[in-house]
Amino acid sequence: PITPSRWEVDNMNPKTRTDEEARIEFFVGDWTNAGHVAPGAFGPGGPTTGETRYRWDVGGKWLLYQSHLELPGLGGYEVHGGVAYNVRTGKYDAYAVNSLGNLLVYEGIWTDESTLAFTLVHPPADSPSRVVYRKLADALTMTSETATEDGEFVAYYQTDFLRA
C-alpha cells in the first residue's frame, strides 16, 4: 500500500481547520459540471460540461481546485485556483488562472449560511463582477455574474456541481 507523505497527511487533517476553513470543507472532492454560458465574450453560448476537483494543499490552508470544461464555441477550457481564509481581512482570498492566460483575484464572504460570494478585485473591470457559490444538500451551484449599468448582477455563466 502507498503511504501518504507528511504533507498529504497535514493537508487532510480536519482537526487543524479553523471554523472559516471548515465552512468550505464541503467543496472537497470530485464533481461533474453541467451548465450554460450566455452568448458573449466566451462565444455563441450554450450548454457546458466538465469536471472539477477540490483538495486541501499548501499546509492544509489552501483549498485548491482544477476545472476542465467544454464551452460552446471555445472548446476545452481549464481553470485552476485556490481559496484561503485571511484572518486579517475576515474574508476569503481567492485566485484563478485559466487557459486564456488570465489571472483573476477575488475576495469572498458568506452572504448567508449557504451562499459564498467572491468579488473580483484584480484585474480592474469596467463593471463589478463576482462568482457566487450556493451550497445545496449534496451539490453546488456556481454562477459568474457581471453588473449592469443600474448595478443589478446578471449571470453570464452558470453550472451545477454534482458529486462524481
Short mmCIF file of C-alpha atoms in Angstrom, two decimals:
data_model
loop_
_atom_site.label_atom_id
_atom_site.label_comp_id
_atom_site.label_asym_id
_atom_site.label_seq_id
_atom_site.Cartn_x
_atom_site.Cartn_y
_atom_site.Cartn_z
CA PRO A 1 0.00 0.00 0.00
CA ILE A 2 1.04 3.58 -0.68
CA THR A 3 1.70 5.60 2.46
CA PRO A 4 0.69 9.28 2.26
CA SER A 5 3.53 11.76 2.61
CA ARG A 6 3.78 14.02 5.64
CA TRP A 7 2.39 16.86 3.52
CA GLU A 8 -0.61 14.86 2.37
CA VAL A 9 -1.40 13.90 5.98
CA ASP A 10 -1.15 17.56 7.08
CA ASN A 11 -3.45 18.63 4.25
CA MET A 12 -6.08 16.00 5.04
CA ASN A 13 -6.27 16.68 8.80
CA PRO A 14 -9.62 18.39 9.51
CA LYS A 15 -8.65 18.86 13.19
CA THR A 16 -6.30 21.67 12.17
CA ARG A 17 -9.02 23.64 10.35
CA THR A 18 -10.32 26.92 11.67
CA ASP A 19 -14.08 27.46 11.69
CA GLU A 20 -13.76 29.53 8.49
CA GLU A 21 -11.80 26.75 6.78
CA ALA A 22 -14.27 24.13 7.98
CA ARG A 23 -17.08 26.10 6.27
CA ILE A 24 -15.54 25.40 2.85
CA GLU A 25 -14.71 21.74 3.58
CA PHE A 26 -17.94 20.86 1.74
CA PHE A 27 -16.20 21.65 -1.57
CA VAL A 28 -13.56 18.91 -1.15
CA GLY A 29 -13.91 16.07 -3.64
CA ASP A 30 -14.59 15.32 -7.27
CA TRP A 31 -17.53 16.90 -9.09
CA THR A 32 -19.12 16.76 -12.53
CA ASN A 33 -20.33 20.04 -14.01
CA ALA A 34 -23.29 20.78 -16.24
CA GLY A 35 -24.38 24.30 -17.03
CA HIS A 36 -24.93 27.07 -19.52
CA VAL A 37 -22.91 30.02 -20.81
CA ALA A 38 -24.65 33.07 -22.27
CA PRO A 39 -23.65 34.40 -25.71
CA GLY A 40 -20.85 36.95 -25.39
CA ALA A 41 -17.13 37.03 -24.63
CA PHE A 42 -16.94 33.23 -24.39
CA GLY A 43 -18.59 32.63 -27.77
CA PRO A 44 -22.08 31.79 -29.01
CA GLY A 45 -23.40 30.46 -25.72
CA GLY A 46 -24.98 27.14 -24.96
CA PRO A 47 -24.56 24.11 -22.71
CA THR A 48 -21.31 23.34 -20.89
CA THR A 49 -19.99 20.20 -19.25
CA GLY A 50 -16.89 19.38 -17.28
CA GLU A 51 -15.20 18.08 -14.17
CA THR A 52 -13.84 19.84 -11.10
CA ARG A 53 -11.69 18.61 -8.22
CA TYR A 54 -11.19 20.42 -4.89
CA ARG A 55 -8.50 19.40 -2.39
CA TRP A 56 -6.61 20.88 0.54
CA ASP A 57 -2.93 21.70 -0.06
CA VAL A 58 -0.14 24.07 0.97
CA GLY A 59 -0.09 23.00 4.61
CA GLY A 60 -3.82 22.36 4.54
CA LYS A 61 -4.54 26.11 4.39
CA TRP A 62 -5.44 26.46 0.70
CA LEU A 63 -8.42 24.77 -0.89
CA LEU A 64 -7.12 24.25 -4.43
CA TYR A 65 -9.22 23.33 -7.44
CA GLN A 66 -8.88 22.28 -11.06
CA SER A 67 -11.71 22.54 -13.56
CA HIS A 68 -11.73 21.15 -17.09
CA LEU A 69 -14.74 22.33 -19.10
CA GLU A 70 -16.11 22.25 -22.62
CA LEU A 71 -17.50 25.64 -23.63
CA PRO A 72 -19.55 26.16 -26.82
CA GLY A 73 -17.51 27.97 -29.45
CA LEU A 74 -14.36 27.81 -27.32
CA GLY A 75 -13.87 24.07 -26.80
CA GLY A 76 -11.64 22.94 -23.97
CA TYR A 77 -11.20 25.43 -21.15
CA GLU A 78 -9.25 24.99 -17.93
CA VAL A 79 -9.23 27.00 -14.74
CA HIS A 80 -7.12 26.29 -11.66
CA GLY A 81 -7.20 28.24 -8.44
CA GLY A 82 -7.32 28.36 -4.71
CA VAL A 83 -9.15 29.76 -1.70
CA ALA A 84 -7.79 30.56 1.77
CA TYR A 85 -9.28 32.44 4.71
CA ASN A 86 -7.49 35.70 5.52
CA VAL A 87 -7.71 36.39 9.26
CA ARG A 88 -6.51 40.00 8.76
CA THR A 89 -9.40 40.95 6.46
CA GLY A 90 -12.05 38.50 7.65
CA LYS A 91 -12.59 37.45 4.03
CA TYR A 92 -11.57 34.59 1.80
CA ASP A 93 -8.73 35.33 -0.62
CA ALA A 94 -9.12 33.52 -3.93
CA TYR A 95 -7.33 33.36 -7.23
CA ALA A 96 -7.96 31.70 -10.56
CA VAL A 97 -5.70 31.18 -13.56
CA ASN A 98 -7.22 29.99 -16.82
CA SER A 99 -6.29 28.62 -20.21
CA LEU A 100 -6.99 32.05 -21.73
CA GLY A 101 -3.91 33.36 -19.91
CA ASN A 102 -5.83 35.33 -17.26
CA LEU A 103 -5.05 35.76 -13.57
CA LEU A 104 -8.13 36.71 -11.55
CA VAL A 105 -8.06 37.67 -7.86
CA TYR A 106 -11.17 37.72 -5.65
CA GLU A 107 -12.31 38.44 -2.09
CA GLY A 108 -15.10 36.27 -0.72
CA ILE A 109 -17.67 36.47 2.07
CA TRP A 110 -20.61 34.36 3.16
CA THR A 111 -23.78 36.33 2.41
CA ASP A 112 -25.90 33.76 4.24
CA GLU A 113 -25.42 30.21 5.56
CA SER A 114 -25.32 28.66 2.09
CA THR A 115 -24.04 31.41 -0.23
CA LEU A 116 -20.37 32.31 -0.68
CA ALA A 117 -19.80 35.30 -2.98
CA PHE A 118 -16.41 36.25 -4.44
CA THR A 119 -15.98 39.78 -5.80
CA LEU A 120 -13.34 40.37 -8.47
CA VAL A 121 -10.57 42.70 -7.21
CA HIS A 122 -7.98 42.15 -9.98
CA PRO A 123 -7.79 42.97 -12.80
CA PRO A 124 -9.79 46.17 -12.55
CA ALA A 125 -13.03 45.85 -14.53
CA ASP A 126 -15.33 48.38 -16.17
CA SER A 127 -18.20 46.97 -14.14
CA PRO A 128 -18.19 44.87 -10.95
CA SER A 129 -18.21 41.12 -11.36
CA ARG A 130 -18.47 38.22 -8.98
CA VAL A 131 -18.66 34.46 -8.67
CA VAL A 132 -21.36 33.08 -6.36
CA TYR A 133 -21.45 29.55 -4.92
CA ARG A 134 -24.65 28.19 -3.39
CA LYS A 135 -24.44 25.07 -1.26
CA LEU A 136 -27.26 22.61 -1.71
CA ALA A 137 -27.83 19.31 0.13
CA ASP A 138 -25.09 17.44 -1.76
CA ALA A 139 -24.45 19.73 -4.71
CA LEU A 140 -23.24 23.23 -5.56
CA THR A 141 -24.37 25.88 -7.99
CA MET A 142 -21.79 28.34 -9.28
CA THR A 143 -22.76 31.50 -11.14
CA SER A 144 -20.43 34.05 -12.76
CA GLU A 145 -22.08 37.46 -12.86
CA THR A 146 -21.38 40.97 -14.06
CA ALA A 147 -23.14 44.19 -13.05
CA THR A 148 -25.31 46.15 -15.45
CA GLU A 149 -25.31 49.96 -15.58
CA ASP A 150 -28.04 50.06 -12.90
CA GLY A 151 -25.99 47.87 -10.56
CA GLU A 152 -28.02 44.67 -10.98
CA PHE A 153 -25.96 41.50 -11.34
CA VAL A 154 -26.68 39.33 -14.39
CA ALA A 155 -25.41 35.78 -14.87
CA TYR A 156 -23.27 35.03 -17.92
CA TYR A 157 -22.25 31.54 -16.79
CA GLN A 158 -23.94 29.04 -14.50
CA THR A 159 -23.03 25.47 -13.67
CA ASP A 160 -24.23 22.81 -11.27
CA PHE A 161 -21.70 20.64 -9.47
CA LEU A 162 -22.77 17.07 -8.69
CA ARG A 163 -20.61 14.66 -6.69
CA ALA A 164 -18.74 12.40 -9.08
#
